Amino acid sequence: MEETTHSGEPLYLKVARLIEAQIQAGGLRVGDRIPSIRSFSRQQKVSVSTTLQAYFWLENRGYVEARNKSGFYVRVPLEDLAPEPKFRTADSGPAEVGVGDVLMKVMRAVAEPGMVPLGAACPAPALQPYHKLNRITRSIAHSDPFHSSYYQFPPGSELLRRQIARRSLEFGCSFSAADILITCGAMEALNLCLRAVAGPGDVIAIESPTYFGVLLAIEALGMKALEIPTHPRTGLNLDALESSIKKHRVKACIAMTNCQNPLGYIMGDEKKKALVDLLARRQIPLIEDDLSGDLAFDLERPKVAKAFDRNGMVLLCSSFSKVLAPGFRVGWVEAGRYRKEVERLKFLTTIATPSLPQLVVANFLESGGYDRHLRSLRLALNDQIQAMSKAIAKYFPSGTRLTRPAGGYLLWVELPKSVNALKLFRQAIAEKITIIPGGLFSASGHYQSHIRISCGYPWSDQIDRALVTLGKLCEEFAR
Ligand SMILES: Cc1ncc(COP(=O)(O)O)c(C=O)c1O
């Protein structure tokens, strides 16, 4: 039975209000860890289950959040955030893709030195385990001076493939080393998969908005993109996908089911399974991009859609670019029934993959430091997302809408209609601030008033000032 106070109020509520009051008075601030359940129970002389109820109450009201087995932390109150983006439902039909030229210009500007880095989707170098990676590199050079004196032909380093296979249990699969092919980043994996399952002129169903690299690959291969509406929290609209499949001859589907770029959603297990089943019924392969699944903020690492694949129709791509070292270009693919064809295409395209980065990543994984690194990276990214979300709500004009990512380091910002995101991008570059204009995430001309903001860098005065400037630039469009 629920414990109550003299006034009849549930005891857990009284206890929860103590923490609520501390948060409101500023004694506990965003990012602070609240006392552990056991110590708070002892301190307040209440049962563990009462404290647990109190913490869930605080969590439901958005005061705190549970983080990866490390306790409860104060979060940005929900009412301090801008509302979420609207759910787009319009169907746009297959479109030729033409984002390559603009994207090259945008990326060149984003990579200029001295910019405030809100554009590129990468964690700050300081958040990458470069010390350890450098140490491993030196030790390999010392113990195996011939590490790069031969071609590392497909499928790639066995040591690395074994480590990836071992980790596959974490996301609901049980791969063997022989299932995996090492690639030059996830981008090569996506390209190879597309080439294995479709050809020029074919229609590829994609999430809308989607990562511009997906559009680039479709463009480069002369295919067409069919944008499927997504919900900013729950992902692909499966009804819309089903009716698009009935209307158009869809040859393949590409989806980021975990920590989607740019929306940050994680599709639930049931939805992942429904997606896999829907496509399998129509013999449509699913190319799944799980680049940032390891960066989910939840207690448990989310499964991939591949975990529900019974027919080898899901081609799972990933890489270590977002968690270890983008410059290593170490990616991989488990291509199901298309494995041989993907491996053949890999050989025809680049013959081999650089050997040293593969060895370094394999050693890093083997040494057991990966999970520890992930834990601290996720916490840092979650903090950065919250700080940035709060600042955007404060500095951007009313009418701004903002995603609530379930992982990763990206925010998708819907600006008032008067804002032209490409113009805003140019003005921001003149102020030495990088952002990515929303038009690059669509093949059909959507998202002209949206931008993607990367939260890969720790909060600083410089970032605060950059967001103030961006907010002012947005306001000027309304004048
Ligand atoms: C969703 C997504 N997929 C694939 C890639 C490409 O990954 P890689 O750098 O490993 O080629 C990126 C890079 O930003 C990405 O965000």
mmCIF file of C-alpha atoms in Angstrom, residues 218-468:
data_model
loop_
_atom_site.group_PDB
_atom_site.id
_atom_site.type_symbol
_atom_site.label_atom_id
_atom_site.label_comp_id
_atom_site.label_asym_id
_atom_site.label_seq_id
_atom_site.Cartn_x
_atom_site.Cartn_y
_atom_site.Cartn_z
ATOM 1 C CA ILE A 218 21.552 8.155 -54.638
ATOM 2 C CA GLU A 219 22.582 11.105 -56.795
ATOM 3 C CA ALA A 220 25.978 9.626 -57.685
ATOM 4 C CA LEU A 221 24.385 6.328 -58.726
ATOM 5 C CA GLY A 222 21.690 7.976 -60.875
ATOM 6 C CA MET A 223 18.834 6.619 -58.724
ATOM 7 C CA LYS A 224 15.722 8.458 -57.520
ATOM 8 C CA ALA A 225 14.757 9.322 -53.961
ATOM 9 C CA LEU A 226 11.244 8.801 -52.652
ATOM 10 C CA GLU A 227 10.817 10.728 -49.399
ATOM 11 C CA ILE A 228 8.698 9.063 -46.736
ATOM 12 C CA PRO A 229 7.361 11.277 -43.921
ATOM 13 C CA THR A 230 8.765 10.743 -40.438
ATOM 14 C CA HIS A 231 7.615 11.629 -36.957
ATOM 15 C CA PRO A 232 10.311 13.571 -35.026
ATOM 16 C CA ARG A 233 10.127 11.098 -32.113
ATOM 17 C CA THR A 234 8.906 7.806 -33.531
ATOM 18 C CA GLY A 235 10.451 7.765 -36.979
ATOM 19 C CA LEU A 236 9.262 6.471 -40.321
ATOM 20 C CA ASN A 237 5.534 6.622 -40.993
ATOM 21 C CA LEU A 238 4.923 3.006 -41.972
ATOM 22 C CA ASP A 239 1.434 3.664 -43.391
ATOM 23 C CA ALA A 240 2.893 6.271 -45.709
ATOM 24 C CA LEU A 241 5.703 3.864 -46.633
ATOM 25 C CA GLU A 242 3.216 1.119 -47.431
ATOM 26 C CA SER A 243 1.061 3.329 -49.620
ATOM 27 C CA SER A 244 4.158 4.706 -51.429
ATOM 28 C CA ILE A 245 5.318 1.160 -52.091
ATOM 29 C CA LYS A 246 1.924 0.401 -53.628
ATOM 30 C CA LYS A 247 2.111 3.487 -55.844
ATOM 31 C CA HIS A 248 5.751 3.344 -56.953
ATOM 32 C CA ARG A 249 8.161 0.537 -57.812
ATOM 33 C CA VAL A 250 10.446 0.876 -54.816
ATOM 34 C CA LYS A 251 13.714 -1.045 -55.266
ATOM 35 C CA ALA A 252 15.164 -0.529 -51.784
ATOM 36 C CA CYS A 253 14.657 1.430 -48.596
ATOM 37 C CA ILE A 254 17.317 3.224 -46.522
ATOM 38 C CA ALA A 255 16.632 3.996 -42.864
ATOM 39 C CA MET A 256 18.473 5.151 -39.758
ATOM 40 C CA THR A 257 16.421 3.443 -37.089
ATOM 41 C CA ASN A 258 18.593 4.645 -34.158
ATOM 42 C CA CYS A 259 19.607 8.255 -33.428
ATOM 43 C CA GLN A 260 18.506 9.335 -36.877
ATOM 44 C CA ASN A 261 20.415 12.097 -38.626
ATOM 45 C CA PRO A 262 19.075 14.831 -38.417
ATOM 46 C CA LEU A 263 16.034 14.135 -36.139
ATOM 47 C CA GLY A 264 17.677 12.001 -33.452
ATOM 48 C CA TYR A 265 14.753 9.579 -33.037
ATOM 49 C CA ILE A 266 14.988 5.922 -32.119
ATOM 50 C CA MET A 267 12.312 3.708 -33.619
ATOM 51 C CA GLY A 268 10.790 1.280 -31.112
ATOM 52 C CA ASP A 269 11.403 -2.461 -31.451
ATOM 53 C CA GLU A 270 7.872 -3.166 -32.615
ATOM 54 C CA LYS A 271 8.142 -0.566 -35.305
ATOM 55 C CA LYS A 272 11.519 -1.890 -36.401
ATOM 56 C CA LYS A 273 10.046 -5.356 -36.702
ATOM 57 C CA ALA A 274 7.006 -4.024 -38.577
ATOM 58 C CA LEU A 275 9.319 -2.182 -40.974
ATOM 59 C CA VAL A 276 11.376 -5.308 -41.655
ATOM 60 C CA ASP A 277 8.230 -7.426 -42.157
ATOM 61 C CA LEU A 278 6.542 -4.869 -44.411
ATOM 62 C CA LEU A 279 9.568 -4.691 -46.712
ATOM 63 C CA ALA A 280 10.239 -8.439 -46.621
ATOM 64 C CA ARG A 281 6.662 -9.186 -47.754
ATOM 65 C CA ARG A 282 7.417 -7.227 -50.894
ATOM 66 C CA GLN A 283 10.993 -8.473 -51.294
ATOM 67 C CA ILE A 284 12.399 -4.959 -50.811
ATOM 68 C CA PRO A 285 15.829 -4.884 -49.163
ATOM 69 C CA LEU A 286 16.348 -2.521 -46.234
ATOM 70 C CA ILE A 287 19.707 -0.749 -46.014
ATOM 71 C CA GLU A 288 19.967 0.136 -42.345
ATOM 72 C CA ASP A 289 22.413 2.846 -41.282
ATOM 73 C CA ASP A 290 23.190 2.371 -37.573
ATOM 74 C CA LEU A 291 26.050 4.817 -37.413
ATOM 75 C CA SER A 292 25.089 6.361 -34.077
ATOM 76 C CA GLY A 293 23.156 3.578 -32.316
ATOM 77 C CA ASP A 294 25.929 3.407 -29.677
ATOM 78 C CA LEU A 295 25.160 7.024 -28.774
ATOM 79 C CA ALA A 296 21.590 6.415 -27.556
ATOM 80 C CA PHE A 297 20.954 8.119 -24.193
ATOM 81 C CA ASP A 298 18.729 5.309 -22.904
ATOM 82 C CA LEU A 299 19.753 2.789 -20.280
ATOM 83 C CA GLU A 300 19.958 0.038 -22.864
ATOM 84 C CA ARG A 301 21.645 0.073 -26.238
ATOM 85 C CA PRO A 302 18.735 -0.060 -28.743
ATOM 86 C CA LYS A 303 18.387 -3.013 -31.089
ATOM 87 C CA VAL A 304 18.805 -2.625 -34.816
ATOM 88 C CA ALA A 305 16.096 -3.546 -37.348
ATOM 89 C CA LYS A 306 18.524 -6.231 -38.528
ATOM 90 C CA ALA A 307 17.778 -8.072 -35.256
ATOM 91 C CA PHE A 308 14.309 -8.852 -36.699
ATOM 92 C CA ASP A 309 15.556 -9.945 -40.115
ATOM 93 C CA ARG A 310 14.623 -13.556 -40.878
ATOM 94 C CA ASN A 311 15.371 -13.532 -44.613
ATOM 95 C CA GLY A 312 18.739 -11.820 -44.988
ATOM 96 C CA MET A 313 16.992 -8.803 -46.530
ATOM 97 C CA VAL A 314 18.514 -6.215 -44.175
ATOM 98 C CA LEU A 315 21.968 -4.821 -44.975
ATOM 99 C CA LEU A 316 23.320 -3.267 -41.788
ATOM 100 C CA CYS A 317 25.945 -0.515 -42.161
ATOM 101 C CA SER A 318 27.930 1.279 -39.482
ATOM 102 C CA SER A 319 31.331 2.766 -38.676
ATOM 103 C CA PHE A 320 33.512 4.058 -35.865
ATOM 104 C CA SER A 321 33.521 7.608 -37.246
ATOM 105 C CA LYS A 322 31.196 9.146 -34.668
ATOM 106 C CA VAL A 323 32.499 7.442 -31.576
ATOM 107 C CA LEU A 324 36.234 6.892 -32.063
ATOM 108 C CA ALA A 325 37.953 8.658 -34.948
ATOM 109 C CA PRO A 326 36.320 10.023 -38.129
ATOM 110 C CA GLY A 327 39.716 10.233 -39.833
ATOM 111 C CA PHE A 328 40.319 6.475 -39.562
ATOM 112 C CA ARG A 329 37.515 5.809 -42.062
ATOM 113 C CA VAL A 330 36.784 2.404 -40.549
ATOM 114 C CA GLY A 331 33.280 1.189 -41.352
ATOM 115 C CA TRP A 332 31.573 -2.144 -41.832
ATOM 116 C CA VAL A 333 28.558 -3.879 -43.281
ATOM 117 C CA GLU A 334 26.654 -7.088 -42.598
ATOM 118 C CA ALA A 335 24.878 -7.482 -45.911
ATOM 119 C CA GLY A 336 22.727 -10.563 -45.318
ATOM 120 C CA ARG A 337 21.937 -12.418 -48.522
ATOM 121 C CA TYR A 338 23.786 -9.735 -50.519
ATOM 122 C CA ARG A 339 27.108 -10.378 -48.751
ATOM 123 C CA LYS A 340 28.960 -11.903 -51.726
ATOM 124 C CA GLU A 341 27.838 -9.174 -54.133
ATOM 125 C CA VAL A 342 28.741 -6.386 -51.712
ATOM 126 C CA GLU A 343 32.170 -7.950 -51.149
ATOM 127 C CA ARG A 344 32.703 -8.298 -54.908
ATOM 128 C CA LEU A 345 31.798 -4.631 -55.438
ATOM 129 C CA LYS A 346 34.126 -3.605 -52.625
ATOM 130 C CA PHE A 347 36.990 -5.432 -54.310
ATOM 131 C CA LEU A 348 36.160 -3.968 -57.739
ATOM 132 C CA THR A 349 35.993 -0.451 -56.303
ATOM 133 C CA THR A 350 38.928 -0.023 -53.928
ATOM 134 C CA ILE A 351 40.608 -3.479 -53.819
ATOM 135 C CA ALA A 352 41.523 -3.124 -50.154
ATOM 136 C CA THR A 353 41.014 -1.043 -47.004
ATOM 137 C CA PRO A 354 43.859 0.677 -45.070
ATOM 138 C CA SER A 355 45.200 -1.847 -42.568
ATOM 139 C CA LEU A 356 46.599 0.262 -39.704
ATOM 140 C CA PRO A 357 43.314 1.972 -38.686
ATOM 141 C CA GLN A 358 41.586 -1.422 -38.675
ATOM 142 C CA LEU A 359 44.234 -2.843 -36.332
ATOM 143 C CA VAL A 360 44.052 0.157 -34.031
ATOM 144 C CA VAL A 361 40.249 -0.018 -33.728
ATOM 145 C CA ALA A 362 40.395 -3.809 -33.202
ATOM 146 C CA ASN A 363 42.933 -3.371 -30.396
ATOM 147 C CA PHE A 364 40.891 -0.614 -28.822
ATOM 148 C CA LEU A 365 37.775 -2.810 -28.808
ATOM 149 C CA GLU A 366 39.733 -5.785 -27.497
ATOM 150 C CA SER A 367 41.248 -3.781 -24.668
ATOM 151 C CA GLY A 368 37.765 -3.196 -23.172
ATOM 152 C CA GLY A 369 37.938 0.607 -23.102
ATOM 153 C CA TYR A 370 35.106 1.047 -25.586
ATOM 154 C CA ASP A 371 32.158 0.848 -23.170
ATOM 155 C CA ARG A 372 33.783 3.199 -20.691
ATOM 156 C CA HIS A 373 34.468 5.660 -23.481
ATOM 157 C CA LEU A 374 30.869 5.359 -24.739
ATOM 158 C CA ARG A 375 29.483 6.031 -21.279
ATOM 159 C CA SER A 376 31.317 9.300 -20.869
ATOM 160 C CA LEU A 377 30.729 10.366 -24.476
ATOM 161 C CA ARG A 378 26.957 9.825 -24.170
ATOM 162 C CA LEU A 379 26.791 11.816 -20.942
ATOM 163 C CA ALA A 380 28.749 14.679 -22.475
ATOM 164 C CA LEU A 381 26.587 14.732 -25.613
ATOM 165 C CA ASN A 382 23.366 14.628 -23.607
ATOM 166 C CA ASP A 383 24.544 17.603 -21.526
ATOM 167 C CA GLN A 384 25.538 19.499 -24.633
ATOM 168 C CA ILE A 385 22.182 18.836 -26.315
ATOM 169 C CA GLN A 386 20.352 20.106 -23.247
ATOM 170 C CA ALA A 387 22.452 23.251 -22.926
ATOM 171 C CA MET A 388 22.038 24.046 -26.625
ATOM 172 C CA SER A 389 18.283 23.315 -26.583
ATOM 173 C CA LYS A 390 17.796 25.686 -23.701
ATOM 174 C CA ALA A 391 19.834 28.437 -25.374
ATOM 175 C CA ILE A 392 17.964 28.051 -28.680
ATOM 176 C CA ALA A 393 14.643 28.363 -26.849
ATOM 177 C CA LYS A 394 15.959 31.535 -25.205
ATOM 178 C CA TYR A 395 17.579 33.288 -28.163
ATOM 179 C CA PHE A 396 15.605 32.201 -31.243
ATOM 180 C CA PRO A 397 12.395 33.941 -32.384
ATOM 181 C CA SER A 398 9.009 32.670 -31.293
ATOM 182 C CA GLY A 399 7.679 30.099 -33.732
ATOM 183 C CA THR A 400 10.961 28.147 -33.542
ATOM 184 C CA ARG A 401 10.532 24.400 -33.074
ATOM 185 C CA LEU A 402 13.094 21.934 -31.838
ATOM 186 C CA THR A 403 13.606 18.154 -31.736
ATOM 187 C CA ARG A 404 14.117 16.086 -28.548
ATOM 188 C CA PRO A 405 16.835 13.675 -29.717
ATOM 189 C CA ALA A 406 16.973 10.261 -28.063
ATOM 190 C CA GLY A 407 20.695 10.061 -28.722
ATOM 191 C CA GLY A 408 23.583 11.462 -30.760
ATOM 192 C CA TYR A 409 24.529 15.123 -30.988
ATOM 193 C CA LEU A 410 22.188 16.725 -33.509
ATOM 194 C CA LEU A 411 19.327 19.195 -33.189
ATOM 195 C CA TRP A 412 16.869 19.868 -35.986
ATOM 196 C CA VAL A 413 15.469 23.364 -35.793
ATOM 197 C CA GLU A 414 12.314 24.442 -37.576
ATOM 198 C CA LEU A 415 12.487 28.232 -37.944
ATOM 199 C CA PRO A 416 9.636 30.651 -38.698
ATOM 200 C CA LYS A 417 8.623 30.477 -42.377
ATOM 201 C CA SER A 418 10.140 33.918 -43.071
ATOM 202 C CA VAL A 419 13.663 32.519 -42.553
ATOM 203 C CA ASN A 420 15.501 31.292 -45.630
ATOM 204 C CA ALA A 421 17.944 28.717 -44.248
ATOM 205 C CA LEU A 422 20.405 28.928 -47.150
ATOM 206 C CA LYS A 423 20.634 32.713 -46.756
ATOM 207 C CA LEU A 424 20.933 32.265 -43.012
ATOM 208 C CA PHE A 425 23.790 29.813 -43.620
ATOM 209 C CA ARG A 426 25.658 32.415 -45.725
ATOM 210 C CA GLN A 427 25.128 35.132 -43.127
ATOM 211 C CA ALA A 428 26.263 32.761 -40.389
ATOM 212 C CA ILE A 429 29.447 31.926 -42.330
ATOM 213 C CA ALA A 430 30.187 35.659 -42.563
ATOM 214 C CA GLU A 431 29.968 35.670 -38.735
ATOM 215 C CA LYS A 432 32.278 32.613 -38.608
ATOM 216 C CA ILE A 433 29.506 30.267 -37.473
ATOM 217 C CA THR A 434 28.724 27.019 -39.281
ATOM 218 C CA ILE A 435 25.293 25.386 -39.500
ATOM 219 C CA ILE A 436 23.756 23.094 -42.122
ATOM 220 C CA PRO A 437 20.793 24.429 -44.108
ATOM 221 C CA GLY A 438 17.743 22.133 -44.087
ATOM 222 C CA GLY A 439 17.353 21.946 -47.872
ATOM 223 C CA LEU A 440 20.309 19.543 -47.976
ATOM 224 C CA PHE A 441 18.242 16.914 -46.176
ATOM 225 C CA SER A 442 15.618 16.638 -48.916
ATOM 226 C CA ALA A 443 15.575 15.672 -52.589
ATOM 227 C CA SER A 444 12.228 17.375 -53.124
ATOM 228 C CA GLY A 445 12.943 20.904 -51.956
ATOM 229 C CA HIS A 446 11.540 20.602 -48.413
ATOM 230 C CA TYR A 447 12.978 22.169 -45.244
ATOM 231 C CA GLN A 448 13.916 25.591 -46.659
ATOM 232 C CA SER A 449 13.307 27.121 -43.204
ATOM 233 C CA HIS A 450 15.067 24.419 -41.182
ATOM 234 C CA ILE A 451 18.637 24.075 -40.000
ATOM 235 C CA ARG A 452 20.640 21.287 -38.385
ATOM 236 C CA ILE A 453 22.800 22.232 -35.440
ATOM 237 C CA SER A 454 25.529 19.961 -34.148
ATOM 238 C CA CYS A 455 26.049 19.766 -30.376
ATOM 239 C CA GLY A 456 29.332 17.878 -30.642
ATOM 240 C CA TYR A 457 31.321 20.520 -28.744
ATOM 241 C CA PRO A 458 31.202 21.256 -25.010
ATOM 242 C CA TRP A 459 29.180 24.301 -24.002
ATOM 243 C CA SER A 460 31.247 27.515 -24.008
ATOM 244 C CA ASP A 461 30.829 31.298 -24.079
ATOM 245 C CA GLN A 462 31.764 31.179 -27.744
ATOM 246 C CA ILE A 463 28.871 28.819 -28.510
ATOM 247 C CA ASP A 464 26.528 30.919 -26.382
ATOM 248 C CA ARG A 465 27.494 34.043 -28.366
ATOM 249 C CA ALA A 466 27.107 32.171 -31.664
ATOM 250 C CA LEU A 467 23.550 31.160 -30.740
ATOM 251 C CA VAL A 468 22.712 34.753 -29.749
#
